[in-house]
C-alpha positions as a printed Julia matrix, in Angstrom:
242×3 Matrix{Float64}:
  16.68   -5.56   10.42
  17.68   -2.2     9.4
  17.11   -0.35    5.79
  18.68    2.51    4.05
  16.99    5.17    3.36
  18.05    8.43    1.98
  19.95   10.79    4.42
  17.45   13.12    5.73
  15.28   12.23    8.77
  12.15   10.41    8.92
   9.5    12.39    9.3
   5.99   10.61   10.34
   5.07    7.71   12.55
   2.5     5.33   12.06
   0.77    2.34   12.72
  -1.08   -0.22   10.39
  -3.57   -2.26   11.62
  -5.56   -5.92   10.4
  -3.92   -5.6     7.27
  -4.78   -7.64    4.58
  -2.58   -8.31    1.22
  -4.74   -9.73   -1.73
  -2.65  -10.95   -4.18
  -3.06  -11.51   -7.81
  -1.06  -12.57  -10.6
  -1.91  -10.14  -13.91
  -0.12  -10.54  -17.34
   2.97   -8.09  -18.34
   1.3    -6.99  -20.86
  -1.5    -5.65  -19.45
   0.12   -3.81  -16.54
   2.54   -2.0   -18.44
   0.87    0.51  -20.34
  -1.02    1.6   -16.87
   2.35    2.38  -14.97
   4.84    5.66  -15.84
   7.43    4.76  -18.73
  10.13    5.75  -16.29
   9.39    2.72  -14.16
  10.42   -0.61  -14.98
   7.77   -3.53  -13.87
   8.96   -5.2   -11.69
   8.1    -9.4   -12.27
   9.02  -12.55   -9.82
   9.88  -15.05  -11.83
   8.55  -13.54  -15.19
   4.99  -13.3   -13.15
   3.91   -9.1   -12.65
   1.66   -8.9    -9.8
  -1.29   -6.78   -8.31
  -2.53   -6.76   -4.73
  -5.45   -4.88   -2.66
  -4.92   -4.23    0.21
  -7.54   -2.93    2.9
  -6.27   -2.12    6.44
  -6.48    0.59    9.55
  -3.85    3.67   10.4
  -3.4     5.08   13.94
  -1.32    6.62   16.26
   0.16    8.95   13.44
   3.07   12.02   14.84
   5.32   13.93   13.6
   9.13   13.5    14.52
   9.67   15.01   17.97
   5.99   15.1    18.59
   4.63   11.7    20.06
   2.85   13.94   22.73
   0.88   14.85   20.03
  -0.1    11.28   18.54
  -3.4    10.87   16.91
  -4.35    7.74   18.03
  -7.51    7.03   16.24
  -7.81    5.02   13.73
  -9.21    5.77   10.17
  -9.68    3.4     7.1
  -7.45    3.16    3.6
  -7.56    0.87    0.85
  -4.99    0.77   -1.96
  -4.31   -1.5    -5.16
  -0.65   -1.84   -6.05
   2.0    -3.19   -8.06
   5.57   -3.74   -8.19
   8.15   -1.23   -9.91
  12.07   -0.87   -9.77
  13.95    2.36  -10.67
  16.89    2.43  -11.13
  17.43   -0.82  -10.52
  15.55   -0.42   -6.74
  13.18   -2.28   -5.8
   9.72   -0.71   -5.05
   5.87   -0.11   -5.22
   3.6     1.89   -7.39
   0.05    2.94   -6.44
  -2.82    3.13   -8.59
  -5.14    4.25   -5.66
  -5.39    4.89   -2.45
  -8.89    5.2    -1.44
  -9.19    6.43    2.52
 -12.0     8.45    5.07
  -9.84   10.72    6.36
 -10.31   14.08    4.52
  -7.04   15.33    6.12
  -5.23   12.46    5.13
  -5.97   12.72    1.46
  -5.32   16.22    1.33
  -1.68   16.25    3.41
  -0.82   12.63    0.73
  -2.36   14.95   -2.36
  -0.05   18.07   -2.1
   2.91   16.41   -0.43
   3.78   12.9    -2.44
   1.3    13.94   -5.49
  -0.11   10.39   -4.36
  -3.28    9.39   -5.96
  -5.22    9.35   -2.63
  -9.2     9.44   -3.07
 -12.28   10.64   -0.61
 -14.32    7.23    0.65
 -17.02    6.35    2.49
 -15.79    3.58    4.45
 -16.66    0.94    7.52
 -14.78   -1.19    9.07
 -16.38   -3.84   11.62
 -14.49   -6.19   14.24
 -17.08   -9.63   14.5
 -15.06  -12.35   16.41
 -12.05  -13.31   14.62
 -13.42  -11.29   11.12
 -13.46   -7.65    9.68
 -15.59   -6.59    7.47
 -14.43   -4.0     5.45
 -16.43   -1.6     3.12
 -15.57    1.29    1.39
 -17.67    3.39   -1.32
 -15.4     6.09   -3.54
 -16.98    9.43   -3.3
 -14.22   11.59   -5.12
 -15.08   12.71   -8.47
 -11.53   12.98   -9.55
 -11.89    8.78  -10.34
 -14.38    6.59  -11.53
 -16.09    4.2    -9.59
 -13.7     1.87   -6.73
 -16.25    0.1    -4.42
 -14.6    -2.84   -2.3
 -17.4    -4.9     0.05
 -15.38   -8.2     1.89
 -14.84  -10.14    4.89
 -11.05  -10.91    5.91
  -9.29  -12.54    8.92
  -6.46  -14.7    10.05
  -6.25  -18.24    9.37
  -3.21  -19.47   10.62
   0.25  -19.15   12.55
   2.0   -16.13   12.16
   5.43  -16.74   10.24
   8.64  -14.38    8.62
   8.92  -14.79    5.11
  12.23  -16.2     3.73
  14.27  -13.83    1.38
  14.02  -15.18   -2.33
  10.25  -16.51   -2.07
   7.38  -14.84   -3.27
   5.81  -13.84   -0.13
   9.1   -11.95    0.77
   9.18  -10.67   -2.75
   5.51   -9.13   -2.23
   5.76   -7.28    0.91
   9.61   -6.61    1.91
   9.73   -2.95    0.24
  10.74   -0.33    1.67
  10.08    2.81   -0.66
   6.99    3.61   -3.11
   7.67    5.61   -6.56
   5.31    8.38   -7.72
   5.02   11.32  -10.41
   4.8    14.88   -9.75
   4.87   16.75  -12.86
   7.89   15.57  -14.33
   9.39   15.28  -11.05
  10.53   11.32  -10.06
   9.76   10.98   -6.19
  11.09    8.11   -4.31
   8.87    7.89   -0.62
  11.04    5.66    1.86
  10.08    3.84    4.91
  11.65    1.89    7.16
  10.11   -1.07    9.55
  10.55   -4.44   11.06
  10.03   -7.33    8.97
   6.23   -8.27    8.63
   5.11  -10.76   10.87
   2.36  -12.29    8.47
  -0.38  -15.21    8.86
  -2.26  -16.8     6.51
  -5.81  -15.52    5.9
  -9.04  -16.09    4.53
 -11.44  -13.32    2.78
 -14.41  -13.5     0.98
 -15.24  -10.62   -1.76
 -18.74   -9.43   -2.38
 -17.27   -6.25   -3.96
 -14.13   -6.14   -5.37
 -13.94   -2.93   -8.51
 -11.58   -0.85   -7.35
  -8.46   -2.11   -9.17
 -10.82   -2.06  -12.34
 -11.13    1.99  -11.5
  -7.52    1.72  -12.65
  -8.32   -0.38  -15.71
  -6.87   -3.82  -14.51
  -8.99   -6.87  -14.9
  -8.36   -9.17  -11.8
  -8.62  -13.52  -11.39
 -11.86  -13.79   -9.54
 -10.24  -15.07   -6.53
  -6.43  -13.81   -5.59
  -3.65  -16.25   -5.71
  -1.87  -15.32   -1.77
  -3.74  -13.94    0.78
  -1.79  -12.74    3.57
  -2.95  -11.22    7.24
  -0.98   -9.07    9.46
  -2.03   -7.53   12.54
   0.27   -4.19   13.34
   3.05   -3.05   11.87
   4.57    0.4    13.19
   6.17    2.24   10.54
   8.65    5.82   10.07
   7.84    7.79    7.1
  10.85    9.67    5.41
   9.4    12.88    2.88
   9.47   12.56   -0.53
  12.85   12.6    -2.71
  13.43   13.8    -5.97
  15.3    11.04   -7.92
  15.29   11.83  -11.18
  13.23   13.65  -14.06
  10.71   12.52  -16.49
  11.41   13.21  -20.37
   7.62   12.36  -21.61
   9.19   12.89  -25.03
């Protein structure tokens, strides 16, 4: 299943690992004021929609340079929603919380994506993770996530036109940088997903970003590696704040 992506090559590889979508229906309303005016939110079925999502990276390159793969793996955590621009479909980050201080940096000065510093730990028990991750940049307020997550069920594709597909078949994110309207694209297989179970002792860090979440998420989703080619950034358009 192939995408389009803009014309230059990509750029990165990577790999995601025991990923876990947490999804939440959240009002309109609410959402957007948070997002940039230049996006439209983006709504299935009138419904706008939030999801955390803690997982793994590894085995990051650069194009041309898979002799050089960093294989180990390092934690991230991000809350998202879902934006279109100019009438594409795509994602918007409020945070991206991760303990790689190399990582943050490269995202930072690159995509002007709001990646954070974190204190995080992630431990493999049987067929659970637990996942834990304490903000320690200053540059946000507090984002602490404490939960167990895990696979509980067969692995299926999602069918184009239902939610699920809605929620996770998107292939580019949208950011600000200055005025500057970047489009990041990616391009991988389709997900391979299963259903999952989790259980939240912590769960603040899409209230760092002001949203209010259900207590418990409406989909929960597991998937357990997905490789993935990063394109750089692209200007798309300009934002006119006035």
């Amino acid at each position: 299943m192939k995408r389009k992506t803009n014309k230059q090559k990509w750029l990165m590889g990577q790999t995601w690992n025991d990923l876990l979508f947490a999804h939440y229906p959240v009002p309109a309303e609410e959402l957007r004021p948070l997002i940039p005016d230049c996006l439209t939110l983006d709504t299935f079925e009138g419904q706008a929609w939030v999801s955390v999502v803690p997982f793994e990276m590894s085995h990051i390159y650069f194009r041309g340079l898979s002799l050089f793969t960093y294989k180990r793996r390092f934690a991230e955590l991000n809350v998202r929603t879902y934006v279109t621009f100019n009438g594409e479909a795509g994602i918007y980050f409020f945070s991206l919380d991760a303990n790689s201080p190399l990582a943050v940096k490269l995202a930072n000065f690159s995509y002007a994506l709001p990646y954070l510093h974190a204190d995080m730990s992630v431990v493999h028990a049987e067929n659970r993770i637990h996942f834990k991750s304490r903000r320690t940049d200053t540059r946000a307020p507090f984002g602490d996530f404490d939960g167990v997550y895990g696979a509980d069920g067969d692995s299926f594709k999602t069918v184009k036109g239902s939610l699920e597909y809605w929620l996770t078949e998107r292939y580019v994110l949208f950011v600000l940088k200055g005025r500057k309207i970047l489009k990041g694209a990616i391009y991988h297989d389709q997900w391979t997903l299963q259903p999952a179970y989790a259980e939240f002792n912590i769960n603040r860090v899409a209230e760092s970003a002001g949203i209010l979440l259900p207590d418990q998420p409406e989909l929960l989703h597991f998937a357990k590696q997905l490789k993935v080619q990063v394109w750089p950034p692209e200007q798309v358009g300009i934002f006119d704040r006035e």
